[in-house]
Coordinates of C-alpha atoms in Angstrom, one line a residue:
M415 CA 0.0 0.0 0.0
K416 CA 2.8 2.4 0.9
K417 CA 4.5 1.7 -2.5
V418 CA 1.2 2.4 -4.4
K419 CA 0.7 5.6 -2.4
G420 CA 4.3 6.7 -3.0
L421 CA 4.0 5.9 -6.7
A422 CA 0.7 7.9 -6.9
I423 CA 2.4 10.9 -5.2
A424 CA 5.4 10.7 -7.6
I425 CA 3.1 10.5 -10.6
F426 CA 1.1 13.5 -9.3
L427 CA 4.3 15.6 -8.7
F428 CA 5.7 14.7 -12.1
T429 CA 2.5 15.6 -13.9
A430 CA 2.2 18.9 -12.0
A431 CA 5.8 19.7 -12.8
A432 CA 5.4 18.8 -16.5
S433 CA 2.2 20.8 -16.8
H434 CA 3.8 23.8 -15.1
A435 CA 6.9 23.6 -17.4
Q436 CA 4.5 23.9 -20.4
D437 CA 3.7 27.4 -19.2
K438 CA 7.3 28.4 -19.9
W439 CA 8.7 28.7 -23.3
F440 CA 12.2 29.6 -24.5
T441 CA 14.6 29.9 -27.4
R442 CA 18.4 30.2 -27.6
N443 CA 18.4 31.1 -31.3
G444 CA 16.0 34.0 -31.7
T445 CA 16.8 36.7 -34.1
I446 CA 17.2 40.5 -33.8
N447 CA 17.8 42.6 -36.9
I448 CA 18.8 46.2 -36.8
F449 CA 18.5 48.6 -39.7
S450 CA 19.4 52.2 -40.3
K451 CA 18.8 54.0 -43.6
T452 CA 20.7 57.1 -44.6
S453 CA 21.6 58.8 -47.8
A454 CA 25.2 57.6 -47.6
E455 CA 24.7 53.9 -46.8
N456 CA 22.3 51.5 -45.2
I457 CA 23.4 49.8 -42.0
D458 CA 21.9 46.3 -41.6
A459 CA 22.9 43.6 -39.0
S460 CA 21.5 40.4 -37.6
N461 CA 22.1 38.5 -34.4
H462 CA 20.8 34.8 -34.4
E463 CA 21.9 34.0 -30.8
V464 CA 19.1 35.7 -28.9
F465 CA 18.1 34.1 -25.6
S466 CA 14.4 34.6 -24.8
M467 CA 11.9 33.3 -22.3
L468 CA 8.1 33.6 -22.2
D469 CA 6.2 32.7 -19.1
Q470 CA 2.5 32.5 -20.1
Q471 CA 1.3 31.9 -16.5
K472 CA 2.9 35.2 -15.4
N473 CA 2.5 36.9 -18.8
E474 CA 6.2 37.8 -18.6
F475 CA 8.6 38.1 -21.6
A476 CA 12.3 38.7 -21.6
F477 CA 15.2 38.6 -24.0
Q478 CA 19.0 39.0 -23.8
V479 CA 21.5 39.5 -26.6
L480 CA 25.3 39.8 -26.8
N481 CA 26.2 42.9 -28.8
T482 CA 29.2 41.2 -30.3
G483 CA 26.8 38.6 -31.9
F484 CA 25.6 41.1 -34.4
E485 CA 26.9 40.4 -37.9
F486 CA 27.3 43.1 -40.5
K487 CA 28.0 42.9 -44.2
K488 CA 31.1 45.0 -43.7
Q489 CA 33.7 44.0 -41.0
L490 CA 34.5 47.7 -40.4
M491 CA 30.9 48.5 -39.6
Q492 CA 30.9 45.6 -37.1
E493 CA 34.1 46.9 -35.4
H494 CA 32.7 50.5 -35.2
F495 CA 29.4 49.2 -33.8
N496 CA 31.1 47.2 -31.0
E497 CA 34.0 49.6 -30.2
N498 CA 32.6 53.1 -30.8
Y499 CA 28.9 53.0 -30.5
M500 CA 27.7 50.1 -28.3
E501 CA 31.1 50.0 -26.4
S502 CA 30.6 46.2 -26.2
P503 CA 33.6 45.5 -23.9
K504 CA 32.0 47.9 -21.3
F505 CA 28.3 47.1 -22.1
P506 CA 28.3 43.5 -23.5
K507 CA 24.5 42.9 -23.5
A508 CA 21.2 44.4 -24.4
S509 CA 18.1 43.1 -22.7
F510 CA 14.4 43.5 -22.3
K511 CA 12.1 42.4 -19.4
G512 CA 8.5 43.1 -19.4
I513 CA 4.9 41.8 -19.4
I514 CA 2.0 41.4 -21.9
T515 CA -0.1 44.4 -20.9
D516 CA -3.5 42.7 -21.7
P517 CA -3.0 38.9 -21.3
S518 CA -6.7 38.4 -22.1
K519 CA -5.8 39.1 -25.7
V520 CA -3.8 35.8 -26.0
N521 CA -5.1 32.3 -25.7
F522 CA -2.0 30.1 -25.5
N523 CA -4.3 27.0 -25.8
K524 CA -5.8 28.0 -29.1
E525 CA -4.0 28.3 -32.5
G526 CA -4.1 31.8 -33.8
T527 CA -2.3 35.1 -34.2
Y528 CA -2.6 37.7 -31.4
D529 CA -1.7 41.4 -31.4
V530 CA -0.4 42.5 -28.0
I531 CA 1.5 45.3 -26.3
V532 CA 4.6 44.3 -24.3
A533 CA 5.7 46.9 -21.8
G534 CA 8.8 46.8 -19.6
D535 CA 12.5 47.8 -19.4
L536 CA 14.8 47.9 -22.4
T537 CA 18.4 48.1 -21.5
M538 CA 21.1 49.1 -24.0
H539 CA 24.5 50.7 -23.6
G540 CA 24.1 50.7 -19.8
V541 CA 20.8 52.8 -19.9
T542 CA 17.4 51.4 -19.0
K543 CA 14.2 52.9 -20.4
K544 CA 10.6 52.0 -20.0
V545 CA 9.1 51.1 -23.3
S546 CA 5.8 49.9 -24.7
I547 CA 6.2 47.8 -27.8
P548 CA 3.5 46.4 -30.2
A549 CA 4.1 42.6 -30.7
T550 CA 2.5 39.6 -32.4
I551 CA 2.2 36.2 -30.7
Q552 CA 1.4 33.3 -33.0
V553 CA 0.3 29.9 -31.5
A554 CA 0.7 27.0 -33.9
G555 CA 0.7 23.4 -32.7
K556 CA 3.3 22.9 -29.9
K557 CA 5.2 26.1 -30.8
I558 CA 4.8 29.8 -30.1
K559 CA 6.3 32.6 -32.3
G560 CA 6.8 36.1 -31.0
E561 CA 7.7 39.1 -33.2
A562 CA 8.1 42.8 -32.5
K563 CA 9.1 45.8 -34.6
F564 CA 10.0 49.1 -33.0
N565 CA 12.4 52.0 -33.3
V566 CA 15.0 53.2 -30.8
K567 CA 16.6 56.7 -30.6
L568 CA 20.3 56.3 -30.1
A569 CA 20.5 59.4 -27.9
D570 CA 17.9 58.0 -25.5
Y571 CA 20.5 55.3 -24.6
G572 CA 23.5 57.5 -24.5
I573 CA 24.9 56.3 -27.8
K574 CA 26.7 59.2 -29.5
I575 CA 27.2 59.7 -33.2
P576 CA 30.4 61.5 -34.0
S577 CA 29.8 64.6 -36.2
V578 CA 32.3 63.2 -38.8
V579 CA 29.8 60.4 -39.6
S580 CA 26.5 61.9 -38.6
N581 CA 25.2 61.8 -42.2
Q582 CA 26.1 58.1 -42.4
I583 CA 24.2 56.9 -39.3
S584 CA 20.5 57.6 -38.6
E585 CA 19.6 58.9 -35.2
T586 CA 16.9 56.2 -35.0
I587 CA 17.5 52.5 -35.5
A588 CA 14.7 50.1 -36.6
I589 CA 14.7 46.8 -34.5
N590 CA 13.0 43.6 -35.5
V591 CA 12.8 40.8 -32.9
N592 CA 11.7 37.3 -34.0
C593 CA 11.7 34.3 -31.7
Q594 CA 10.4 30.7 -32.2
Y595 CA 9.7 29.3 -28.7
E596 CA 9.7 25.7 -27.6
P597 CA 8.4 24.3 -24.3
F598 CA 10.9 24.7 -21.5
S599 CA 11.8 21.5 -19.8
R600 CA 14.0 21.0 -16.8

């Protein structure tokens, strides 16, 4: 009888832990693209090593990216990005942590595409700002996809553009975040 009771408790705890784990989703290979258009030259870079978590129970969303992971078409742009603008040795990461402002707009148990607002703290170049970002969450089968497109003013994050190259870099950078989430398991 004790063995059956112990087995029943173990099965219950395993089932509870497994169902709780399904509330959490993650990716280690999300993508962030940055784009700047100027009359001199477009600046375009991608980072495919974005770590992101989504906790549907708490309606929390977070991502973190290493600045040195951005790849540019021109090596010189990549060097300038890391050394002069982002100062990657001093500020190695950018991150966001926030919540889905109206969780009733998303049904994680039903396939579909849901438009939401994600609000929280965006940290870049050692500066943290409150932001509110429109995003799309797509539920399909056993996967969740999250996407957000927004603009960032470099001056808001203490990123200075030298006057020598001011016509080559836009004061505002377009950012596109795209993550394919899978269930988190321990």
